[in-house]
Tab-separated table of C-alpha atoms in Angstrom:
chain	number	residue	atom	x	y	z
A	1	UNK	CA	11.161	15.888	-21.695
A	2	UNK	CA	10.053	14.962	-18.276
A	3	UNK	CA	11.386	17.355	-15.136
A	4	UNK	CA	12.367	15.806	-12.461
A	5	UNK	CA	11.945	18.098	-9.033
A	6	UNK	CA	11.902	18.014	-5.090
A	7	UNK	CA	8.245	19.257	-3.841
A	8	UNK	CA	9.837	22.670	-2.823
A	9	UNK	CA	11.387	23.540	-5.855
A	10	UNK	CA	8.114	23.113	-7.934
A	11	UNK	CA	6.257	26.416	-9.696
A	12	UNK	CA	3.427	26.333	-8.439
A	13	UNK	CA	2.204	28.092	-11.485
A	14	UNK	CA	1.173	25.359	-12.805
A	15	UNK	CA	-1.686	23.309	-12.363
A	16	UNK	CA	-1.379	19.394	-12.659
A	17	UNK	CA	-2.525	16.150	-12.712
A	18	UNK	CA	-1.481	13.513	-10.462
A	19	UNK	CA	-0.921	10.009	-9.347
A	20	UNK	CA	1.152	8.738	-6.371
A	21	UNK	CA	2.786	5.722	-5.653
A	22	UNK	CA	6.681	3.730	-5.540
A	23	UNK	CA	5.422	2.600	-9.525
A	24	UNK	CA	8.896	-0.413	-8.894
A	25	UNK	CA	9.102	-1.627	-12.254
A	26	UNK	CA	7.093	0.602	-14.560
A	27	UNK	CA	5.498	-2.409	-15.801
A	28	UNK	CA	2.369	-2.530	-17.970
A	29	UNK	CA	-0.020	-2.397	-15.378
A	30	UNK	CA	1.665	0.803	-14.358
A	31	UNK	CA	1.944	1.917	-17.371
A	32	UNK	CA	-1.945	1.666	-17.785
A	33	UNK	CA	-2.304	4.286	-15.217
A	34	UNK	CA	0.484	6.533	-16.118
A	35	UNK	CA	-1.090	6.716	-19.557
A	36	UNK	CA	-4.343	7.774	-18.010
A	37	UNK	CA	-2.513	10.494	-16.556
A	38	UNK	CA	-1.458	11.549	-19.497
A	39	UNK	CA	-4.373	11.332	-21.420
A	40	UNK	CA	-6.093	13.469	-18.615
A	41	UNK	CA	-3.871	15.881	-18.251
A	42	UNK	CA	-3.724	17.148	-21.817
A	43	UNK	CA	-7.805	17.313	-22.071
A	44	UNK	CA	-7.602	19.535	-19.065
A	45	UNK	CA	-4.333	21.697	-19.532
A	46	UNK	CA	-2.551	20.815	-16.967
A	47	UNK	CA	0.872	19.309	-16.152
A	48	UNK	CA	0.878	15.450	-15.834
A	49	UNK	CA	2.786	14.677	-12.572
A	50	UNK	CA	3.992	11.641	-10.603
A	51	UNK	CA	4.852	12.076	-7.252
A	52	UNK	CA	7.121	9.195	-5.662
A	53	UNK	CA	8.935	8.669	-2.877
A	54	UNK	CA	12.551	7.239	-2.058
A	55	UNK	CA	13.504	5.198	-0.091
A	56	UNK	CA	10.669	2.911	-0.063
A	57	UNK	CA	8.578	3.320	2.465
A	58	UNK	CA	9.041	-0.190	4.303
A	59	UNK	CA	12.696	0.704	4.269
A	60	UNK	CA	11.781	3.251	6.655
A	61	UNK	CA	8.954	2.169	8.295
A	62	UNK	CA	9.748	-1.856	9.368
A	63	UNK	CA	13.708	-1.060	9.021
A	64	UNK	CA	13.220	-3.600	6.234
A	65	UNK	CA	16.987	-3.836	4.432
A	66	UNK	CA	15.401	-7.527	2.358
A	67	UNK	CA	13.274	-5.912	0.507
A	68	UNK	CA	14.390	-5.689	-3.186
A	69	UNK	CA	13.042	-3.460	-6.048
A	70	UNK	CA	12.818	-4.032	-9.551
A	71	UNK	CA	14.373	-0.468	-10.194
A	72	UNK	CA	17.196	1.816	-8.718
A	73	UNK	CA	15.774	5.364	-8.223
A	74	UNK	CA	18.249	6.841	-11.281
A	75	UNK	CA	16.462	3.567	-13.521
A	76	UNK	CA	13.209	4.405	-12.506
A	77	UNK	CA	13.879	7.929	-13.454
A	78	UNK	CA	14.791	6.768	-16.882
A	79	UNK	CA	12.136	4.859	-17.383
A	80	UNK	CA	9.884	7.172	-16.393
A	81	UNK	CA	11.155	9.662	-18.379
A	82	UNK	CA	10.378	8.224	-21.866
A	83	UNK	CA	7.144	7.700	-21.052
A	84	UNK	CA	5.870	11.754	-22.341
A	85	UNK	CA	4.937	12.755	-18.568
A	86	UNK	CA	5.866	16.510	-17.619
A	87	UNK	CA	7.120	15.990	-14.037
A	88	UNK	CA	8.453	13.228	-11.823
A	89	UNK	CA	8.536	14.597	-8.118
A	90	UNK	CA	10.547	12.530	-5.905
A	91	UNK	CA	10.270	13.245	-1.921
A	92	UNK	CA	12.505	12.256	0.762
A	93	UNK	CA	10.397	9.104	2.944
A	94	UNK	CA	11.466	9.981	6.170
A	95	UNK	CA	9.610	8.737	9.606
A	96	UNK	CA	9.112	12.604	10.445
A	97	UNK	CA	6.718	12.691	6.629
A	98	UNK	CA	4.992	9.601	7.473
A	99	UNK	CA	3.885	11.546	10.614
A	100	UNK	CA	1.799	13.860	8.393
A	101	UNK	CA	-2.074	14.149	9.277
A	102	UNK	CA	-4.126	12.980	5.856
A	103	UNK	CA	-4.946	16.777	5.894
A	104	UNK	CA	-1.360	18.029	6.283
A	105	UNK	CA	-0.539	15.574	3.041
A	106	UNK	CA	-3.328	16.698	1.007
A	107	UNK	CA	-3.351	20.325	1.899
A	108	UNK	CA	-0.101	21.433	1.753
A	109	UNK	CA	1.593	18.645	-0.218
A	110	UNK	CA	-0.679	17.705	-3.202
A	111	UNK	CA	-2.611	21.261	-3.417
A	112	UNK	CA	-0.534	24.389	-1.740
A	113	UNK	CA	2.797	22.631	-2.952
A	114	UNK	CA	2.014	20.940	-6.410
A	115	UNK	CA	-1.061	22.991	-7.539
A	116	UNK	CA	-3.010	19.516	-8.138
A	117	UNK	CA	-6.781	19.881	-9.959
A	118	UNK	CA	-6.614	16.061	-10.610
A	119	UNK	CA	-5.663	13.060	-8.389
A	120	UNK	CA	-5.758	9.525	-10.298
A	121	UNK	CA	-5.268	7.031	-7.675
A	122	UNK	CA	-6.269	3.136	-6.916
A	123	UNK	CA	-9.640	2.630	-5.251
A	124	UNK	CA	-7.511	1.151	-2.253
A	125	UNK	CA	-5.037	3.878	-1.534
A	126	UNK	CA	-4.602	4.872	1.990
A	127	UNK	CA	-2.636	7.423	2.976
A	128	UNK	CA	-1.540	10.208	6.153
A	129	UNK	CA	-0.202	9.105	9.614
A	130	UNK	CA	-0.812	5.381	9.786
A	131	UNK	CA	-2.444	5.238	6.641
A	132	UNK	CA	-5.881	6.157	8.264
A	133	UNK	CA	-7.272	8.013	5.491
A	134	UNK	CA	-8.718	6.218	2.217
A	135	UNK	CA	-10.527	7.148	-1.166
A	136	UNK	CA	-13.650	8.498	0.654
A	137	UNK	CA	-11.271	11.125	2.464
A	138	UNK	CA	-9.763	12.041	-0.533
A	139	UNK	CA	-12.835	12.736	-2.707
A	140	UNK	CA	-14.245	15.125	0.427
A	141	UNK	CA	-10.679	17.185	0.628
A	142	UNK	CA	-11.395	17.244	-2.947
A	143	UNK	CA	-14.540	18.767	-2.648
A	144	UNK	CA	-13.630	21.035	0.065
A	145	UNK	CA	-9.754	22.261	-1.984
A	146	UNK	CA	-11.131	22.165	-5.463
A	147	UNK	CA	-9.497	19.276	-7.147
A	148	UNK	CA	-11.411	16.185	-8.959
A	149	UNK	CA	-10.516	12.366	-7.654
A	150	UNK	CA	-10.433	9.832	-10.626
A	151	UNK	CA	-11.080	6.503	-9.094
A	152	UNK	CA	-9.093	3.505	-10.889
A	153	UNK	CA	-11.077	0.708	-10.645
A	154	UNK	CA	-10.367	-2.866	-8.628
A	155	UNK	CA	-9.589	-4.484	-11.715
A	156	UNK	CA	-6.761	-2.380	-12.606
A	157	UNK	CA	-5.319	-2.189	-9.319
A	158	UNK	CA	-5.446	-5.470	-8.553
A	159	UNK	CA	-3.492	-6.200	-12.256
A	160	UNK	CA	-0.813	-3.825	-10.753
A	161	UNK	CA	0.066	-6.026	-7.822
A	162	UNK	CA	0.437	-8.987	-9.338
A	163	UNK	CA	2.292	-7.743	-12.171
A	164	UNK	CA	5.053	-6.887	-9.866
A	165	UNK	CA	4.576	-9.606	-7.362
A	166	UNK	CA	4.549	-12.498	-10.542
A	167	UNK	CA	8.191	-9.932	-12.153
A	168	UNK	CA	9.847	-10.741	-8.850
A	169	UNK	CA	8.955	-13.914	-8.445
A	170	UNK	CA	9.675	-14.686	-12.542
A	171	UNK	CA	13.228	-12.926	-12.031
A	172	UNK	CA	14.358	-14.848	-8.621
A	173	UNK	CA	13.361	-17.829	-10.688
A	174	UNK	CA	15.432	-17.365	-13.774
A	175	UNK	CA	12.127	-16.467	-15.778
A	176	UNK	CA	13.130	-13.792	-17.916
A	177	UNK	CA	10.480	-14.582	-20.631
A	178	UNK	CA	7.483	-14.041	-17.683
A	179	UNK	CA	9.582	-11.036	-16.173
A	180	UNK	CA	10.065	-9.144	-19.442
A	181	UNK	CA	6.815	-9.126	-20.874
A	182	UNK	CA	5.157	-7.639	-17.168
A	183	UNK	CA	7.620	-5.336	-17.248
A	184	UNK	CA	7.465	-4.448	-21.240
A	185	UNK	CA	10.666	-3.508	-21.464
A	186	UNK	CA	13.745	-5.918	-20.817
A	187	UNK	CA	15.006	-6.550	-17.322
A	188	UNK	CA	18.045	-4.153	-16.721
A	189	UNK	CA	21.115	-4.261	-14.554
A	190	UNK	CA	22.764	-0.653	-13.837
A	191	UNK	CA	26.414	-0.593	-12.350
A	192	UNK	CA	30.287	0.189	-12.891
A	193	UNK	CA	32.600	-2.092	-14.188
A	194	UNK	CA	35.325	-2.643	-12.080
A	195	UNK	CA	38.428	-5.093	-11.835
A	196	UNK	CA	37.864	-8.509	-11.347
A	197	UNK	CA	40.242	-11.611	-10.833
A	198	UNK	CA	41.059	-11.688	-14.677
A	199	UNK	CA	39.815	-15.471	-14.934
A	200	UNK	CA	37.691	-14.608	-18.222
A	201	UNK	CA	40.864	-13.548	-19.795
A	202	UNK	CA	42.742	-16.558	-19.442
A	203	UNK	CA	39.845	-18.944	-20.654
A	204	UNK	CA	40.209	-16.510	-23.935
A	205	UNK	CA	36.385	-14.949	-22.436
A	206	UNK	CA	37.422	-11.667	-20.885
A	207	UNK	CA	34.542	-10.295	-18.715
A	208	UNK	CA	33.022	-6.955	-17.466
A	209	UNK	CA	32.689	-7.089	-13.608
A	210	UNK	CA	29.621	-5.358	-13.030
A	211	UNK	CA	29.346	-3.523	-9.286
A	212	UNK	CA	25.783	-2.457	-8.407
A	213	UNK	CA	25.641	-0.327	-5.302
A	214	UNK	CA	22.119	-0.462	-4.712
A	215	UNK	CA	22.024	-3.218	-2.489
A	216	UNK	CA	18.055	-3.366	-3.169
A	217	UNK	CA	18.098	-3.841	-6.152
A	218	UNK	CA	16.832	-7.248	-7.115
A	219	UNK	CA	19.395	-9.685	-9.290
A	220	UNK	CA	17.654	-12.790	-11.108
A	221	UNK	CA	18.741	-16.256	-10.135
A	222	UNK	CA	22.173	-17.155	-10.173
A	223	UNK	CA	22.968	-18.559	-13.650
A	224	UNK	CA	24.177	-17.727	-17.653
A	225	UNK	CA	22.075	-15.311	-19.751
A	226	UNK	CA	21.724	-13.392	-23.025
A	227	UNK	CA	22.729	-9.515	-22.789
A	228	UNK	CA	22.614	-6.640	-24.824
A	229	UNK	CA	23.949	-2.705	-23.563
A	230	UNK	CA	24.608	0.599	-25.341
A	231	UNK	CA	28.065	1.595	-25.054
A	232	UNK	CA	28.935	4.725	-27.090
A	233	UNK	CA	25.391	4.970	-28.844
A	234	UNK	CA	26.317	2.027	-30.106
A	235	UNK	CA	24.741	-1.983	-29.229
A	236	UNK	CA	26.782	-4.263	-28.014
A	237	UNK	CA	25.945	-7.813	-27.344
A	238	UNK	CA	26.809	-10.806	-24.988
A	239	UNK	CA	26.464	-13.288	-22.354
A	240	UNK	CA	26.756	-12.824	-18.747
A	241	UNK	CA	27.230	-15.248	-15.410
A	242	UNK	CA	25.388	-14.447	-12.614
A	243	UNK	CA	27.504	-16.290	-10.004
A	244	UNK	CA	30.176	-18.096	-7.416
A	245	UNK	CA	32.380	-19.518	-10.510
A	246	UNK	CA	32.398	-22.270	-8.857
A	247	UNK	CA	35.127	-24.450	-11.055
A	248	UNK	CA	37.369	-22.158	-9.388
A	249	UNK	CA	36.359	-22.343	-5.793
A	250	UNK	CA	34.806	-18.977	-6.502
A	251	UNK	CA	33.343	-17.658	-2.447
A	252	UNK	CA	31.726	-14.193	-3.533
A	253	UNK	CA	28.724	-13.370	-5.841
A	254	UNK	CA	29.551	-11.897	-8.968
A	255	UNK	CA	28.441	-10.283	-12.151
A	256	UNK	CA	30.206	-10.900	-15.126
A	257	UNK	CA	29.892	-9.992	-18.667
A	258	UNK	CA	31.348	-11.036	-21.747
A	259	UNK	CA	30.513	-9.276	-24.826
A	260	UNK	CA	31.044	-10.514	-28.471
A	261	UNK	CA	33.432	-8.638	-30.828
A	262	UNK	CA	34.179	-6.239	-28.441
A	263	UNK	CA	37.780	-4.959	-26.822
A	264	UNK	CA	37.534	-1.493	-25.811
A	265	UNK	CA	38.304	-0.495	-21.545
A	266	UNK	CA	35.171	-0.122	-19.128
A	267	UNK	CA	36.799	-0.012	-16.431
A	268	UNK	CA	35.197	2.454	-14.490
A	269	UNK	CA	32.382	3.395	-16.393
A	270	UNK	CA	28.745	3.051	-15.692
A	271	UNK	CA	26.973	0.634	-17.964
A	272	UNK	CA	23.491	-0.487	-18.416
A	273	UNK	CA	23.047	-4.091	-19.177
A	274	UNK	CA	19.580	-5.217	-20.701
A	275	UNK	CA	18.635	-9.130	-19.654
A	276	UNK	CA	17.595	-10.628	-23.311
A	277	UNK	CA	17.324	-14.621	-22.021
A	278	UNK	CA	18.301	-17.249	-19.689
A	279	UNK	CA	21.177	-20.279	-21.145
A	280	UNK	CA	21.634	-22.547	-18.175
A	281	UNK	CA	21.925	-22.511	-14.627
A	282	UNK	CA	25.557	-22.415	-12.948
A	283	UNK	CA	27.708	-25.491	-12.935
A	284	UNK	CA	30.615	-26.728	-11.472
A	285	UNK	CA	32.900	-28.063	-14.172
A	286	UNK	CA	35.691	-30.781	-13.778
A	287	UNK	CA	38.586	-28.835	-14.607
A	288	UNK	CA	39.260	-25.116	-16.397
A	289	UNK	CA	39.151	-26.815	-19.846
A	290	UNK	CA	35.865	-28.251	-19.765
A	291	UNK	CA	34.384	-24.921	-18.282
A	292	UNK	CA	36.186	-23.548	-21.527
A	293	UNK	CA	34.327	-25.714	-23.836
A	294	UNK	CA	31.186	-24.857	-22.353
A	295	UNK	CA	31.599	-21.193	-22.481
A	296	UNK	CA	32.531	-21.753	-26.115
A	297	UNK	CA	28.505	-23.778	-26.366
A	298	UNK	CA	27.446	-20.438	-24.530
A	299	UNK	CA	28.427	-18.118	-26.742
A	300	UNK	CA	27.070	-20.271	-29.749
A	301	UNK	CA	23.723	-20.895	-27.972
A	302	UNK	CA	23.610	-16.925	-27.180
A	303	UNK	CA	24.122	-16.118	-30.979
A	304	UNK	CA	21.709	-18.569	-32.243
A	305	UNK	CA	19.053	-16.683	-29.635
A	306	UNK	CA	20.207	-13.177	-31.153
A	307	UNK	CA	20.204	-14.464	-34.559
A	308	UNK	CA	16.507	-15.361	-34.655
């Protein structure tokens, strides 16, 4: 069961092996690494740590409120919890941290804080005040604090960053397929459901209005898709519209949900909805009937996808 900690509230008791990075996604590139970690750690005894930071560090640095993730911080905990590491360390990115000297991060960050003996890290990762220090740096404070440096190689790196470049780019263009097998794991939503106009109910469809707060977080392209979510340990399945509803003169973006055989009240609750497929892209129908009948060809196109 994976800890998850501030820096000042770790025991420094223990030893540990880590990596750094944002890891948005925890796709299989990541996952490559993380593994590593893992692996290492348990040959040497010691705890295998990851030590992130929120927010992201352009948010911060270039005031950059565009950029979208692939994960809220409370999904990225999740996922990184399954995954059989000991400790997820999540620090505050503030400008007055990205002010620390490459020596200041090392020495009282990675070793007098977290007790590190191993560092597994990209061969391009720069870090310290205006990311002036690199790989080189790190294997010589190394040397001089007593920890090892494990090197990942170009290759691997490089598979990283275009794992999660090609999952953003899949997602804003409706590519679940692509975006799902990068990530290994199904493309998830994360919100509360809250009270929407009550047009679902009238066309016999009732939805799920899902709210995300996160305004980061990245939504796929604006269209109909296959979902699944766990609602009382139990799976539940549907369709949802990613959206304007535009047969009736709909002006905000929505998120809407409707899930087969199902009748119990979310409002309120948090639910996590899991992207299985993309139907169709949005459409403007010709009256409230027709966009009836075509919810009704959904449905029947989103079973025939479970079904298989």
């Amino acid at each position: 069961m994976i800890t998850v900690q501030s820096i000042d509230k770790y025991d420094k008791k223990h030893p540990t092996a880590i990596t750094i990075g944002t890891f948005d996604g925890v796709h299989i590139g990541h996952r490559k690494i993380l593994n590593k970690l893992i692996g290492n750690a348990k040959d040497l005894h010691l705890k295998s740590t990851v030590l992130t930071f929120f927010p992201h560090p352009r948010m911060v640095l270039q005031k950059d409120t565009d950029i979208k993730l692939l994960n809220t911080i409370d999904e990225k905990m999740m996922i990184l919890g399954n995954l059989g590491l000991d400790f997820l360390i999540i620090h505050p990115f503030t400008l007055e941290f990205s002010r620390l000297s490459a020596t200041e991060f090392v020495r009282d960050i990675l070793v007098n804080s977290l007790n590190a003996k191993k560092i597994i890290i990209g061969y391009d990762h720069r870090f310290g005040r205006n990311r002036d220090a690199n790989i080189n740096d790190l294997i010589a404070f190394g040397n001089a604090l007593d920890f090892e440096v494990d090197e990942i190689p170009a290759q691997e790196v490089d598979e990283v960053s275009v794992s999660s470049t090609k999952i953003r780019k899949a997602l804003e263009d409706g590519d679940i397929e692509t975006a799902n097998n990068y990530l290994g794991y199904h493309y998830m939503l994360t919100g509360v459901v809250k009270r929407g106009k009550g047009l679902g109910r009238t066309l016999d469809f009732p939805t799920a209005n899902l709210s995300i707060k996160e305004s980061y977080k990245l939504i796929p392209k604006i269209g109909v898709y296959v979902v699944q979510s766990k609602i009382d340990n139990e799976w539940v399945y549907g369709m949802m519209n990613i959206g304007f509803n535009p047969t009736v003169s709909g002006k905000e973006k929505s998120i809407e949900i409707h899930f087969f055989d199902f009748n119990r009240d979310l409002y309120d609750q948090k639910i996590q909805v899991d992207i299985l497929a993309r139907i169709r892209d949005e459409h403007k129908f010709e009256s409230v009937a027709a966009l009836r009948i075509q919810l009704q060809k959904d449905k029947e196109a989103s079973l025939a996808i479970l079904n298989k």
